[in-house]
Short mmCIF file of C-alpha atoms in Angstrom, two decimals:
data_model
loop_
_atom_site.label_atom_id
_atom_site.label_comp_id
_atom_site.label_asym_id
_atom_site.label_seq_id
_atom_site.Cartn_x
_atom_site.Cartn_y
_atom_site.Cartn_z
CA MET A 1 40.18 -53.22 -1.83
CA ASP A 2 38.85 -51.53 1.70
CA ASP A 3 36.51 -48.69 3.08
CA ALA A 4 35.80 -47.10 6.30
CA LEU A 5 32.86 -48.78 7.18
CA SER A 6 35.18 -52.20 6.95
CA SER A 7 38.10 -50.85 8.32
CA LEU A 8 35.81 -50.26 11.54
CA LEU A 9 36.09 -53.88 11.85
CA HIS A 10 39.63 -54.11 13.19
CA ASP A 11 39.14 -51.70 15.66
CA VAL A 12 35.96 -52.69 17.65
CA SER A 13 35.71 -55.42 19.92
CA PRO A 14 32.60 -56.82 21.53
CA ARG A 15 33.03 -56.90 25.27
CA GLY A 16 31.14 -60.15 25.81
CA ALA A 17 27.61 -60.04 24.78
CA LEU A 18 24.93 -59.92 27.16
CA PHE A 19 21.82 -61.98 26.45
CA ASP A 20 19.15 -61.36 29.16
CA GLN A 21 16.11 -63.23 29.62
CA SER A 22 13.86 -61.22 32.17
CA ALA A 23 12.79 -61.92 35.62
CA PHE A 24 10.82 -58.54 36.22
CA ASN A 25 7.13 -58.21 36.04
CA PRO A 26 6.25 -54.58 34.22
CA PRO A 27 7.26 -52.57 34.72
CA TRP A 28 11.04 -52.61 34.31
CA SER A 29 13.92 -50.13 33.36
CA MET A 30 17.33 -50.65 33.54
CA ARG A 31 19.93 -47.78 33.69
CA PHE A 32 22.97 -48.07 31.93
CA VAL A 33 25.98 -45.34 32.79
CA GLU A 34 28.51 -47.53 31.85
CA PRO A 35 31.23 -45.04 29.81
CA THR A 36 31.54 -47.05 26.42
CA PRO A 37 31.63 -45.39 23.12
CA LEU A 38 29.28 -47.84 21.32
CA THR A 39 26.72 -50.13 22.77
CA LEU A 40 24.11 -52.43 20.09
CA LEU A 41 21.06 -53.21 21.12
CA ALA A 42 18.27 -55.73 19.43
CA MET A 43 15.20 -56.75 20.55
CA LEU A 44 14.46 -60.68 19.81
CA ASP A 45 11.19 -60.81 21.56
CA GLY A 46 9.02 -58.28 22.70
CA ARG A 47 9.09 -54.36 22.96
CA ALA A 48 11.24 -51.65 24.90
CA TRP A 49 12.22 -48.09 24.66
CA VAL A 50 15.42 -46.56 24.83
CA THR A 51 15.55 -43.13 25.96
CA PRO A 52 18.94 -41.17 25.88
CA ASP A 53 19.49 -38.59 28.83
CA GLY A 54 18.05 -35.23 27.19
CA ALA A 55 16.48 -36.76 24.42
CA ASP A 56 13.29 -38.35 23.05
CA PRO A 57 13.10 -42.08 23.58
CA VAL A 58 13.13 -44.51 20.74
CA PRO A 59 11.24 -47.48 20.38
CA LEU A 60 12.76 -50.89 20.36
CA ASP A 61 10.18 -53.29 18.30
CA CYS A 62 10.96 -57.42 17.82
CA GLY A 63 13.58 -57.73 15.23
CA ASP A 64 14.52 -53.58 15.58
CA VAL A 65 18.09 -52.73 15.61
CA VAL A 66 19.38 -49.69 17.85
CA ILE A 67 22.66 -48.25 17.92
CA VAL A 68 23.60 -45.90 20.89
CA ARG A 69 26.69 -43.94 20.79
CA GLY A 70 28.27 -43.22 24.27
CA PRO A 71 29.40 -42.75 26.54
CA GLU A 72 26.58 -40.85 27.90
CA PRO A 73 23.85 -42.47 29.94
CA TYR A 74 20.77 -44.17 28.75
CA THR A 75 17.85 -45.97 29.82
CA VAL A 76 15.88 -49.01 28.51
CA ALA A 77 12.29 -49.68 29.72
CA ASP A 78 9.55 -51.52 28.72
CA ASP A 79 7.82 -47.63 29.18
CA PRO A 80 9.25 -44.43 28.87
CA GLY A 81 7.63 -43.27 31.95
CA THR A 82 8.77 -46.28 34.06
CA ALA A 83 11.60 -44.98 36.67
CA PRO A 84 14.89 -47.10 36.70
CA ARG A 85 14.79 -50.09 38.84
CA VAL A 86 18.58 -50.95 37.87
CA VAL A 87 21.48 -49.13 36.89
CA ILE A 88 24.33 -50.71 35.38
CA HIS A 89 27.89 -49.09 35.65
CA ASP A 90 29.61 -51.89 33.99
CA ALA A 91 29.98 -55.78 33.68
CA GLU A 92 30.89 -56.02 37.05
CA ARG A 93 28.80 -53.77 38.89
CA CYS A 94 25.03 -52.99 39.07
CA THR A 95 23.11 -51.51 42.03
CA THR A 96 19.74 -49.98 42.61
CA PRO A 97 18.97 -46.46 41.84
CA ASP A 98 19.86 -45.42 45.66
CA GLY A 99 23.75 -47.22 45.07
CA ARG A 100 22.68 -50.20 46.89
CA ARG A 101 24.92 -53.00 45.36
CA LEU A 102 23.46 -55.82 43.23
CA LEU A 103 24.95 -59.00 42.80
CA GLU A 104 23.74 -59.37 39.25
CA ALA A 105 21.38 -57.15 36.70
CA SER A 106 17.63 -58.64 37.18
CA PRO A 107 16.59 -60.05 33.61
CA LEU A 108 13.90 -58.72 32.48
CA CYS A 109 10.11 -60.21 31.69
CA GLY A 110 7.03 -59.72 30.85
CA TYR A 111 3.51 -61.71 30.73
CA ASP A 112 0.81 -62.60 28.22
CA THR A 113 -2.69 -62.06 28.74
CA ASP A 114 -2.72 -66.00 30.40
CA GLY A 115 -0.24 -64.80 33.21
CA ARG A 116 2.36 -67.18 31.48
CA PRO A 117 5.95 -65.68 31.59
CA LYS A 118 6.63 -64.47 27.94
CA PRO A 119 10.21 -63.51 27.66
CA THR A 120 11.69 -60.47 26.77
CA VAL A 121 14.86 -61.23 25.26
CA LEU A 122 17.12 -58.15 24.91
CA LEU A 123 20.47 -58.55 23.21
CA LYS A 124 23.23 -55.91 24.12
CA GLY A 125 26.37 -56.10 22.67
CA THR A 126 28.95 -53.07 24.25
CA TYR A 127 32.04 -52.20 22.06
CA GLN A 128 35.05 -50.96 22.57
CA VAL A 129 36.46 -48.72 19.69
CA ARG A 130 40.02 -47.63 18.62
CA GLY A 131 41.30 -45.70 16.04
CA SER A 132 40.99 -42.59 14.33
CA VAL A 133 39.39 -44.40 11.26
CA SER A 134 36.54 -45.62 13.40
CA GLN A 135 35.67 -42.05 14.97
CA ARG A 136 35.15 -41.14 11.21
CA VAL A 137 32.30 -43.86 11.03
CA LEU A 138 31.35 -43.02 14.96
CA GLY A 139 31.10 -39.39 14.41
CA ALA A 140 28.31 -39.74 11.57
CA LEU A 141 26.05 -41.43 13.85
CA PRO A 142 23.31 -39.67 15.59
CA ARG A 143 23.27 -40.34 19.69
CA VAL A 144 20.76 -43.19 18.84
CA ALA A 145 20.19 -44.95 15.49
CA ARG A 146 17.36 -47.25 14.92
CA ILE A 147 17.31 -49.81 12.22
CA PRO A 148 14.01 -51.06 11.71
CA ALA A 149 13.07 -55.05 11.36
CA SER A 150 13.11 -55.65 7.65
CA PRO A 151 10.41 -57.69 6.25
CA SER A 152 12.78 -60.05 4.76
CA GLY A 153 14.72 -60.74 8.11
CA CYS A 154 18.10 -59.75 9.54
CA PRO A 155 20.14 -63.09 8.73
CA PRO A 156 23.09 -62.24 11.34
CA LEU A 157 20.14 -61.42 14.10
CA GLU A 158 18.69 -64.75 13.16
CA MET A 159 21.97 -66.46 13.89
CA ILE A 160 22.40 -64.80 16.82
CA ALA A 161 18.81 -66.10 18.20
CA TYR A 162 19.40 -69.61 17.55
CA GLU A 163 22.89 -69.75 18.83
CA ILE A 164 21.88 -68.25 22.00
CA GLY A 165 19.74 -71.34 22.38
CA ARG A 166 22.45 -73.33 22.15
CA GLU A 167 25.43 -74.74 24.58
CA ALA A 168 27.79 -75.89 22.22
CA PRO A 169 31.33 -75.35 22.76
CA GLY A 170 32.65 -71.89 21.46
CA ARG A 171 29.33 -70.49 21.58
CA GLN A 172 30.86 -67.03 23.29
CA ALA A 173 33.34 -66.73 20.47
CA VAL A 174 30.30 -67.22 17.77
CA LEU A 175 28.71 -64.68 19.56
CA ASP A 176 31.03 -62.28 19.35
CA ARG A 177 31.81 -62.64 15.69
CA LEU A 178 28.42 -62.58 15.12
CA LEU A 179 27.83 -59.26 16.84
CA ASP A 180 30.86 -58.13 15.00
CA LEU A 181 28.42 -58.71 11.59
CA LEU A 182 25.42 -57.24 12.86
CA LEU A 183 27.00 -54.19 13.88
CA VAL A 184 28.40 -53.89 10.49
CA VAL A 185 25.45 -54.68 8.80
CA SER A 186 23.46 -52.47 10.80
CA LEU A 187 25.66 -49.50 10.18
CA ARG A 188 25.51 -50.15 6.67
CA ASP A 189 21.54 -50.37 6.67
CA TRP A 190 21.42 -47.23 8.87
CA PHE A 191 23.76 -45.10 6.35
CA GLU A 192 21.25 -46.26 3.49
CA ARG A 193 18.51 -44.57 5.33
CA PRO A 194 16.79 -41.52 4.17
CA GLU A 195 17.16 -40.28 7.89
CA ALA A 196 20.63 -41.06 8.60
CA ARG A 197 22.46 -37.93 6.66
CA ALA A 198 25.19 -40.12 5.50
CA PRO A 199 28.65 -38.40 5.29
CA ALA A 200 29.90 -37.22 1.55
CA TRP A 201 32.40 -40.03 1.74
CA TYR A 202 30.12 -42.94 2.39
CA ARG A 203 27.41 -41.62 -0.03
CA ALA A 204 30.77 -41.39 -2.87
CA HIS A 205 31.42 -45.02 -2.43
CA GLY A 206 28.51 -45.54 -4.28
CA ASP A 207 29.63 -43.61 -7.37
CA PRO A 208 31.08 -46.10 -10.04
CA THR A 209 34.32 -43.65 -10.67
CA VAL A 210 34.35 -41.76 -7.07
CA GLY A 211 34.25 -44.81 -5.64
CA ARG A 212 36.67 -47.33 -7.27
CA ALA A 213 38.93 -44.50 -6.47
CA LEU A 214 38.18 -44.08 -2.73
CA ARG A 215 38.86 -48.20 -2.02
CA LEU A 216 41.71 -47.90 -4.27
CA MET A 217 43.25 -45.20 -2.05
CA HIS A 218 41.98 -47.05 1.34
CA GLY A 219 43.34 -50.29 -0.03
CA GLU A 220 46.65 -48.98 -0.71
CA PRO A 221 47.32 -45.72 0.78
CA ALA A 222 51.22 -46.43 0.35
CA ARG A 223 50.93 -46.06 -3.76
CA PRO A 224 52.41 -42.64 -5.14
CA TRP A 225 48.89 -41.73 -6.10
CA THR A 226 48.62 -38.67 -8.17
CA VAL A 227 45.04 -37.29 -9.80
CA ALA A 228 45.81 -38.30 -13.34
CA GLY A 229 46.68 -41.91 -11.96
CA LEU A 230 43.55 -42.31 -9.99
CA ALA A 231 41.40 -40.73 -12.87
CA ALA A 232 43.32 -43.19 -15.28
CA GLU A 233 42.08 -46.00 -12.85
CA ALA A 234 38.43 -44.69 -12.64
CA GLY A 235 38.19 -44.49 -16.60
CA ILE A 236 37.80 -40.81 -17.05
CA SER A 237 39.85 -37.64 -17.75
CA ARG A 238 41.82 -36.07 -14.81
CA ALA A 239 39.67 -32.63 -14.95
CA ARG A 240 36.40 -34.40 -14.91
CA PHE A 241 37.46 -36.90 -12.21
CA ALA A 242 38.44 -34.16 -9.84
CA GLN A 243 35.47 -32.31 -10.48
CA ARG A 244 33.40 -35.18 -9.71
CA PHE A 245 35.42 -35.82 -6.85
CA SER A 246 35.39 -32.53 -5.01
CA ASP A 247 31.63 -32.58 -5.91
CA LEU A 248 30.76 -35.79 -4.22
CA VAL A 249 32.97 -35.99 -1.37
CA GLY A 250 33.19 -32.14 -0.61
CA GLN A 251 37.19 -32.34 -1.04
CA SER A 252 40.02 -32.65 -3.51
CA PRO A 253 41.15 -36.15 -4.22
CA MET A 254 44.57 -35.10 -2.73
CA ALA A 255 43.27 -33.64 0.73
CA TYR A 256 41.07 -36.73 0.96
CA LEU A 257 43.99 -38.97 0.31
CA THR A 258 46.28 -36.78 3.03
CA GLU A 259 43.66 -37.12 5.49
CA TRP A 260 43.31 -40.99 4.95
CA ARG A 261 46.94 -41.34 5.46
CA ILE A 262 47.16 -39.62 8.52
CA CYS A 263 44.08 -41.51 10.13
CA GLN A 264 46.12 -45.04 9.26
CA ALA A 265 49.80 -43.33 10.51
CA ALA A 266 47.58 -42.55 13.91
CA ASP A 267 45.99 -45.95 14.15
CA LEU A 268 49.34 -47.42 13.69
CA LEU A 269 51.06 -45.42 16.15
CA ALA A 270 48.64 -45.94 18.79
CA GLN A 271 48.28 -49.71 18.37
CA THR A 272 51.71 -51.03 17.09
CA ASP A 273 55.72 -50.38 18.21
CA ALA A 274 56.11 -49.34 14.71
CA THR A 275 58.75 -46.83 14.29
CA VAL A 276 57.55 -43.35 12.79
CA ASP A 277 59.99 -44.03 10.28
CA ALA A 278 58.19 -47.53 9.53
CA VAL A 279 54.63 -46.17 9.81
CA SER A 280 55.54 -43.60 7.14
CA ARG A 281 56.29 -45.93 4.19
CA ARG A 282 53.34 -47.32 4.90
CA VAL A 283 51.06 -44.93 4.87
CA GLY A 284 52.91 -43.53 1.57
CA TYR A 285 55.47 -40.60 2.83
CA SER A 286 59.16 -41.25 2.14
CA ASN A 287 60.43 -40.71 5.79
CA ALA A 288 59.72 -39.87 9.22
CA TYR A 289 59.98 -36.30 8.48
CA ALA A 290 57.86 -36.12 5.96
CA LEU A 291 54.92 -37.84 8.18
CA SER A 292 55.93 -35.53 11.04
CA VAL A 293 55.04 -32.42 9.23
CA ALA A 294 52.15 -33.70 7.30
CA PHE A 295 50.92 -35.33 11.06
CA LYS A 296 51.23 -32.10 12.82
CA ARG A 297 49.78 -29.84 10.17
CA THR A 298 46.61 -32.32 10.07
CA LEU A 299 46.54 -33.23 13.97
CA GLY A 300 48.21 -30.42 15.54
CA VAL A 301 50.40 -32.72 17.25
CA ARG A 302 53.87 -34.78 16.70
CA PRO A 303 53.37 -38.35 15.83
CA SER A 304 55.33 -38.96 19.19
CA GLU A 305 52.92 -36.68 21.02
CA HIS A 306 49.95 -38.65 19.77
CA ARG A 307 51.82 -41.86 20.58
CA ALA A 308 52.10 -41.07 24.12
CA ARG A 309 48.73 -39.87 24.70
CA ALA A 310 46.81 -42.93 22.98
CA ARG A 311 48.71 -45.21 25.32
CA ALA A 312 48.26 -43.31 28.36
CA ALA A 313 44.60 -43.21 27.53
CA ALA A 314 43.97 -47.02 26.38
CA ASP A 315 46.16 -47.77 29.78
CA PRO A 316 45.24 -45.38 32.59
CA GLY A 317 46.62 -47.92 35.18
CA PRO A 318 45.35 -50.91 36.95
CA ALA A 319 42.27 -49.27 38.68
CA GLY A 320 41.19 -48.16 35.16
CA ARG A 321 42.80 -50.44 32.94
CA MET A 322 39.63 -51.78 30.32
CA PRO A 323 40.05 -54.99 28.13
CA GLY A 324 40.48 -54.59 24.62
CA ARG A 325 42.60 -55.67 21.72
CA GLU A 326 45.45 -54.38 22.57
CA ASN A 327 62.00 -46.37 18.44
CA ALA A 328 63.24 -43.36 17.37
CA GLU A 329 60.86 -40.45 17.06
CA TRP A 330 60.65 -37.38 14.98
CA ASN A 331 60.15 -34.53 17.82
#
């Protein structure tokens, strides 16, 4: 069985986590203008502030995790009032605020009361995100989501801290996978917080009957589901199931299933070379024509148009190409 949060892992890829130990004396400040859709920040030691453009600063204490939804710029600094000293444009380019090129981003560092270096260790993972399924998750996030440190700790973050201190073979691959885990754990923890206002479909996963139906639809979209069939799987009457599903999710079971199938189809069209006919069968439609009709009604474009737009956005040409996990059509 599957759910939208688990499916996010298939459509995100960490672009080389940056583990910086500083070299600055306070005050320090770094402005990030890289146009990435999702960034994860965690303070392994020390304290910082994250300030999105046009919004209030958010504290980042030791053990906290902050998820920043892009692509708008933001600043990380020792204090919200510290002006940026370095501007990060992407993994290859950083400058001074007046545009002078720097060879690399200066690491960040504070000093304790004895004057001895006390590293401020900032973990930064930048993600490329693809797919309609992922957008359902990211669209439910605020500009900055802060998950405070838990008294019981955060095992993925602790494992990352341990791995950073090693020089073992495969270190970057391990860190990338741990970043995947930390992202999903952090998203789950955020949506469980009262201030998160988690979307209805996420909250409904906790219901024993509706949650089971959602997992079945997510995991097996190609099955010929009916309201009666889903109700039988959930163990309640058809009428009671339909009412409970609508109350918790905000739409009927069949409307939700259609949206989920179209999300899956959109991602398959964008990320594979499968024909529309093959995609239609994988997501529960009898043929390409049936999918095309539902696709146009739901998203406003034909499957072939969606595929062309998605590929143009993913591969704009040699100058703008972004790294990442990378037939007959109904017109």
